[in-house]
Short mmCIF file of C-alpha atoms in Angstrom, two decimals:
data_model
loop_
_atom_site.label_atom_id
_atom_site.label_comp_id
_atom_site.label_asym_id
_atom_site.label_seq_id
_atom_site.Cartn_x
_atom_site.Cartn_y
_atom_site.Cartn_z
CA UNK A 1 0.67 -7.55 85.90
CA UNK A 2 3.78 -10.03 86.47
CA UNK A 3 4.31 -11.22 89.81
CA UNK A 4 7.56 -11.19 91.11
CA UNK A 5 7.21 -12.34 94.36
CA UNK A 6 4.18 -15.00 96.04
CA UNK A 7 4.06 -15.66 99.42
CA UNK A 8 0.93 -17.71 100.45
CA UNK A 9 0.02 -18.72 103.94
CA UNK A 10 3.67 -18.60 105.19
CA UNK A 11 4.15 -19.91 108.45
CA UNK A 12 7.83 -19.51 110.52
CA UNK A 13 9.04 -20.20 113.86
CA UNK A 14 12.37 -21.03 116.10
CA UNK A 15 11.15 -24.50 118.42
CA UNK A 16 7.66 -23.79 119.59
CA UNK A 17 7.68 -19.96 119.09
CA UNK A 18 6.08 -18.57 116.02
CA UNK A 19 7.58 -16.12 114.40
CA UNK A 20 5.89 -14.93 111.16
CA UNK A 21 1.92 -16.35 110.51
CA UNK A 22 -0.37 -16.77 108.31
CA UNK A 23 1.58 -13.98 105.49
CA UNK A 24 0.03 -13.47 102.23
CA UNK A 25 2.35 -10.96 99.64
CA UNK A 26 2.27 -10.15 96.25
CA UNK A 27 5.17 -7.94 94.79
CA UNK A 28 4.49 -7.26 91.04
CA UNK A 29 6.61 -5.93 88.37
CA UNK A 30 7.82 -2.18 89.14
CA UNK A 31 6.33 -2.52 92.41
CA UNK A 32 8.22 0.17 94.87
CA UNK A 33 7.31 -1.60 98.24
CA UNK A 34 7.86 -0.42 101.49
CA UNK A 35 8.01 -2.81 104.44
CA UNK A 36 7.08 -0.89 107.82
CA UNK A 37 6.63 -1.53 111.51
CA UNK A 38 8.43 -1.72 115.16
CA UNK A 39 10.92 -3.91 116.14
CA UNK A 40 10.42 -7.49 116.49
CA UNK A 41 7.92 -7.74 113.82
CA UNK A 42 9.81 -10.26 112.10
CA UNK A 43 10.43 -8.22 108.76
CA UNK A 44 14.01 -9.10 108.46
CA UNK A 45 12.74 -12.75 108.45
CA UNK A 46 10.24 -12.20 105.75
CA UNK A 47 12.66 -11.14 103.43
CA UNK A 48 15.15 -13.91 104.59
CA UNK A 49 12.66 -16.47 103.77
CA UNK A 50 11.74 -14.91 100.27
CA UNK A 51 15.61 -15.18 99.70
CA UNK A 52 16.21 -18.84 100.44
CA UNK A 53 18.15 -18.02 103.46
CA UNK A 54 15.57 -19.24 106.05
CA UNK A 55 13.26 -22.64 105.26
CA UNK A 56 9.80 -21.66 105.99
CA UNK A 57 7.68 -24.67 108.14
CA UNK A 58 4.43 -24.04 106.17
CA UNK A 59 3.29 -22.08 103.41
CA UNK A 60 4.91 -21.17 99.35
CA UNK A 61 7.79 -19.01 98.61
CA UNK A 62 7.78 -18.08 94.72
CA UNK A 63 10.50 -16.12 93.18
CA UNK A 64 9.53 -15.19 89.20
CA UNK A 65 6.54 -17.91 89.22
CA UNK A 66 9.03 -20.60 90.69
CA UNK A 67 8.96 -22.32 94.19
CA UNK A 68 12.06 -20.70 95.99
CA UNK A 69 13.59 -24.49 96.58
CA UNK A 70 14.28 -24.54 92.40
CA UNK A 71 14.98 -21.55 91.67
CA UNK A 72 18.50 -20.75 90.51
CA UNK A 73 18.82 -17.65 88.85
CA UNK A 74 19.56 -15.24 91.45
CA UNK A 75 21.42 -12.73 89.48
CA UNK A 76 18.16 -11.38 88.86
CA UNK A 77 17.91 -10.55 93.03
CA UNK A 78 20.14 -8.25 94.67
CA UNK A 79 19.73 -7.69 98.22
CA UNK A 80 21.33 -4.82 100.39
CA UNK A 81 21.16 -6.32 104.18
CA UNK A 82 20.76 -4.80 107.46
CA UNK A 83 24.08 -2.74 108.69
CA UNK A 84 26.07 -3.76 105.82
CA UNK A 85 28.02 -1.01 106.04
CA UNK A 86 29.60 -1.81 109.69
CA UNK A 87 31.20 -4.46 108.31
CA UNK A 88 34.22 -2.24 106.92
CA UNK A 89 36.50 -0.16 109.13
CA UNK A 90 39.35 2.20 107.20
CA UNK A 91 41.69 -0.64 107.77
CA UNK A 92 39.84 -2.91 105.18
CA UNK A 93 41.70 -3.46 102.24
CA UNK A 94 39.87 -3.81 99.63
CA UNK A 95 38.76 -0.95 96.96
CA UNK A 96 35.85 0.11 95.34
CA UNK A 97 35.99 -1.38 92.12
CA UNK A 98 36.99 -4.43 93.95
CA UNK A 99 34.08 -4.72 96.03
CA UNK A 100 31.68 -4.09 93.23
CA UNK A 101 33.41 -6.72 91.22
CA UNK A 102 32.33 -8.77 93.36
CA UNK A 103 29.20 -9.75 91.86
CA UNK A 104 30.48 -10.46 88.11
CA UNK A 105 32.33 -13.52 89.62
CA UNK A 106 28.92 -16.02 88.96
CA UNK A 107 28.72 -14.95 85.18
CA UNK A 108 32.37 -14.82 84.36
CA UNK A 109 34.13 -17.51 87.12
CA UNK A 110 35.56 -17.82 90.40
CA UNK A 111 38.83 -17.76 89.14
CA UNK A 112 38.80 -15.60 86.03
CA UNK A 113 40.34 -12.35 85.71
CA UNK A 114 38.22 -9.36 85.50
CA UNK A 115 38.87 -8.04 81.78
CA UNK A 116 38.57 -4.33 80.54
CA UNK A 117 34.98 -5.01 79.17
CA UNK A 118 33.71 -6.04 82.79
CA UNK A 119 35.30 -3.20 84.56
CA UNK A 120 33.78 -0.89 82.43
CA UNK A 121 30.47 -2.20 83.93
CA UNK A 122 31.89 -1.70 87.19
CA UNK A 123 32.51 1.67 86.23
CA UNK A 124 29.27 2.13 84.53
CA UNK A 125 27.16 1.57 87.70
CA UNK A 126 29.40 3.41 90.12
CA UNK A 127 28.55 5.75 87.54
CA UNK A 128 24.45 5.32 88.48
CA UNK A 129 24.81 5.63 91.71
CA UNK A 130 27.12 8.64 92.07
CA UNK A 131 30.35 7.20 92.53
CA UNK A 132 32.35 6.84 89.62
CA UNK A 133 35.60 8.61 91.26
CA UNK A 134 35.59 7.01 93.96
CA UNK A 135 36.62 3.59 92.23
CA UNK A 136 40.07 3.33 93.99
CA UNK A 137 39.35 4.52 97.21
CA UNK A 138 39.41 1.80 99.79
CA UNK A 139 35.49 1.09 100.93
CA UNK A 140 36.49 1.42 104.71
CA UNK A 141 37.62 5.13 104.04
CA UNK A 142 34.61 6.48 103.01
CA UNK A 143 31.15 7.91 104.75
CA UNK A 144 28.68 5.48 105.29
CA UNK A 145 25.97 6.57 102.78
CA UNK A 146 29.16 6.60 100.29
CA UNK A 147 29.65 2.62 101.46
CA UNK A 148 25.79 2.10 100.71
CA UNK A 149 25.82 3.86 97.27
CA UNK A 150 28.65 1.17 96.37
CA UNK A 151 26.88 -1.73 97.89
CA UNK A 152 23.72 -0.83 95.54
CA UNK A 153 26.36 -0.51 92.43
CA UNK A 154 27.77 -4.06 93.29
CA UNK A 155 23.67 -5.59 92.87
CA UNK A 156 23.19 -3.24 90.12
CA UNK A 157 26.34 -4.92 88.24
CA UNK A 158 24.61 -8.28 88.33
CA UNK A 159 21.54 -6.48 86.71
CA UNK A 160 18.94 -7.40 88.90
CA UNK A 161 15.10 -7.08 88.35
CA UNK A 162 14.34 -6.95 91.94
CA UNK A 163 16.60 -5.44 95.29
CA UNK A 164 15.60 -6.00 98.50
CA UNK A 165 16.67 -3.64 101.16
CA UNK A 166 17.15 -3.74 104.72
CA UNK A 167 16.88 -0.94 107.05
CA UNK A 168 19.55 0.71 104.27
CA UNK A 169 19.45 4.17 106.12
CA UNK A 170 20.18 3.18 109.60
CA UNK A 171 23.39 4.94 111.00
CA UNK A 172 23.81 7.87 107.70
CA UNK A 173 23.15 11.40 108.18
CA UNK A 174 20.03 13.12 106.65
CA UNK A 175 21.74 14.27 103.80
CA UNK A 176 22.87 10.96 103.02
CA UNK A 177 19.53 9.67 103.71
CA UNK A 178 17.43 11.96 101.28
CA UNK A 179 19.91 10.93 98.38
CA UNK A 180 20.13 7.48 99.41
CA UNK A 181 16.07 7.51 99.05
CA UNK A 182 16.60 10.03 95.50
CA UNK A 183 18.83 7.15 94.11
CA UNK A 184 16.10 4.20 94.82
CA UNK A 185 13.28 6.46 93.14
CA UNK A 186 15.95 6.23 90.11
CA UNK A 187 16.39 2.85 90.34
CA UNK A 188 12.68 2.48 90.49
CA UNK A 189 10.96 4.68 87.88
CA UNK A 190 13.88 5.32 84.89
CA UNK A 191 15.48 1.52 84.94
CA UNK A 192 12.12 -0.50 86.06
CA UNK A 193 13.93 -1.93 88.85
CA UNK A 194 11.33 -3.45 91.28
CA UNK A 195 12.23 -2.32 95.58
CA UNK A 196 11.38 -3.86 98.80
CA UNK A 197 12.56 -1.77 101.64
CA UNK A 198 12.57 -2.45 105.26
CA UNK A 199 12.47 0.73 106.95
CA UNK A 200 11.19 1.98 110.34
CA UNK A 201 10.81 5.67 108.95
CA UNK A 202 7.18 6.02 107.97
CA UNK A 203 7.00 9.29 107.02
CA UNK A 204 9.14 8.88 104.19
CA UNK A 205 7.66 5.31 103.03
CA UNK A 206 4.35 7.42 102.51
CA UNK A 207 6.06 9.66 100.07
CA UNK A 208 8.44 7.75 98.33
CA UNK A 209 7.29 4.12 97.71
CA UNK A 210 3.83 3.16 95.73
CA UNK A 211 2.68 0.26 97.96
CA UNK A 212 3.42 -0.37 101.55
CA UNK A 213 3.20 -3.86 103.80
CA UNK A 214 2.64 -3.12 107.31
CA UNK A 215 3.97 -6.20 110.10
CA UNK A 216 3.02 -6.48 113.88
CA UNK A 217 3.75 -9.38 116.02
CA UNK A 218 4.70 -11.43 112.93
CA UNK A 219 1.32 -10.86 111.18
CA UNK A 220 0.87 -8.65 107.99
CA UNK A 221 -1.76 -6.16 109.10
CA UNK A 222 -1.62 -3.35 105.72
CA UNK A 223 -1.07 -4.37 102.18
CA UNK A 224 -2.07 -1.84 99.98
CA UNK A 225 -0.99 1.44 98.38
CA UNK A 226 0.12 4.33 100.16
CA UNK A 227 -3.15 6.26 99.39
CA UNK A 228 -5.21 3.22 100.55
CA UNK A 229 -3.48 2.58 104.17
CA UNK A 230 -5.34 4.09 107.42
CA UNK A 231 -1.87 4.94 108.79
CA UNK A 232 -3.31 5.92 112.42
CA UNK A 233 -5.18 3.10 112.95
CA UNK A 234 -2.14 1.30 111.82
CA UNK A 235 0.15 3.09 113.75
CA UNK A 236 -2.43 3.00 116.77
CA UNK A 237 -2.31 -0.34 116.92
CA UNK A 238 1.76 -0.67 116.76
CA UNK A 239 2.74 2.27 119.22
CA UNK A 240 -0.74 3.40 120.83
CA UNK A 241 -3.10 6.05 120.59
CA UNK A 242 -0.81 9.30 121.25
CA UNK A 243 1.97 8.31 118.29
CA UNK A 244 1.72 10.51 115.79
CA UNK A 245 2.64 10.43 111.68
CA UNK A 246 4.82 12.97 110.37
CA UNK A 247 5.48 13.37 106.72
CA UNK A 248 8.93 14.72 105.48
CA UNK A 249 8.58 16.75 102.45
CA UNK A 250 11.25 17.43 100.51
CA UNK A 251 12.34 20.60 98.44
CA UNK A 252 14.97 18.84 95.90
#
């Protein structure tokens, strides 16, 4: 099976205080991974250093079988960060179409105009992800599970193999939520997309995704698939004894 991402013995820190240690992760190839656990177990960081944005101080970062300090081709990574949608208010002026455009700029130029051919493809994954009408509607006017189903049509348009996701549910209602998590299954099983999610809900990362990572204290504790995880010891050791796991299931 083709690995997508390698970590190996990944060490991180800010001065003398270490951050992430000792991480070991495989992602493969239509992987669906979750990435679980409390607050301040560094999983943000994890991902930032698998994209290039932090510099690890010991260990190997590989993206498609190639250290992450030559690799170049990052149209084949899309990445959805943490509270990306409070970064518009309804006084933002740019559009739908516009900020999905976004992402054709690397293939076609920084200062080329968008032609009828690429904003087809704009239209064509608004289309995937629900919203299609919506293409003129200025991003700050709309709900924020509408802003997050745009910011997953501006990776799709760069047609990545892998999207990494960070905490995308936090702040949009449950209904929002369950088709947020419908749309990723999509992604995931009908166009072979490959999904790392951050998320702090457990009870849906045992239903929806096939593998799951579980961080404390900046160590991985749980890499395995859902059906292989102890998740009470696991979340015994990250909340104490009386937490309890509760699975959402959902009639669609």
């Amino acid at each position: 099976m083709e690995k997508i991402v390698t970590v190996k013995d990944l060490y991180f820190g800010y001065d003398e205080k270490l951050i992430l240690e000792n991480i070991n992760l495989d992602v493969f190839k239509g992987d669906y991974l979750g990435i679980v656990g409390p607050n301040g177990a560094a999983k943000s960081t994890l991902i930032k250093l698998i994209l290039g944005l932090l510099k690890p101080q010991k260990g190997k970062i590989k993206l498609f079988g190639q250290d992450i300090e030559k690799f170049k081709d990052w149209g084949r990574v899309g990445y959805v960060a943490q509270k990306a949608t409070s970064s518009f208010n309804s006084s933002f002026p740019a559009t739908v179409e516009e900020v999905v455009s976004v992402n054709l700029y690397p293939k076609i130029g920084l200062f080329k105009s968008i032609k009828k051919v690429h904003m087809e493809k704009v239209y064509d994954v608004l289309k995937i992800v629900g919203m299609d009408k919506f293409g003129k509607r200025l991003i700050g006017n709309l709900s924020g599970g509408q802003q997050q189903k745009v910011f997953i049509a501006r990776t799709l348009v760069s047609e990545p193999e892998i999207i990494f996701l960070d905490e995308p549910t936090v702040g949009i209602d449950i209904n929002s939520q369950l088709e947020f998590y419908d749309l990723l299954e999509r992604l995931n099983k009908e166009m072979k997309i490959t999904i790392v999610m951050i998320s702090h809900d457990i009870g849906v990362i045992t239903e929806k995704v096939s593998r799951v990572a579980c961080m404390g204290s900046g160590k991985l504790i749980v890499h395995n698939s859902c059906c292989n995880v102890p998740f009470k010891d696991v979340l015994s050791r990250f909340y104490g004894e009386k937490m309890k796991l509760l699975i959402h299931h959902h009639n669609h």
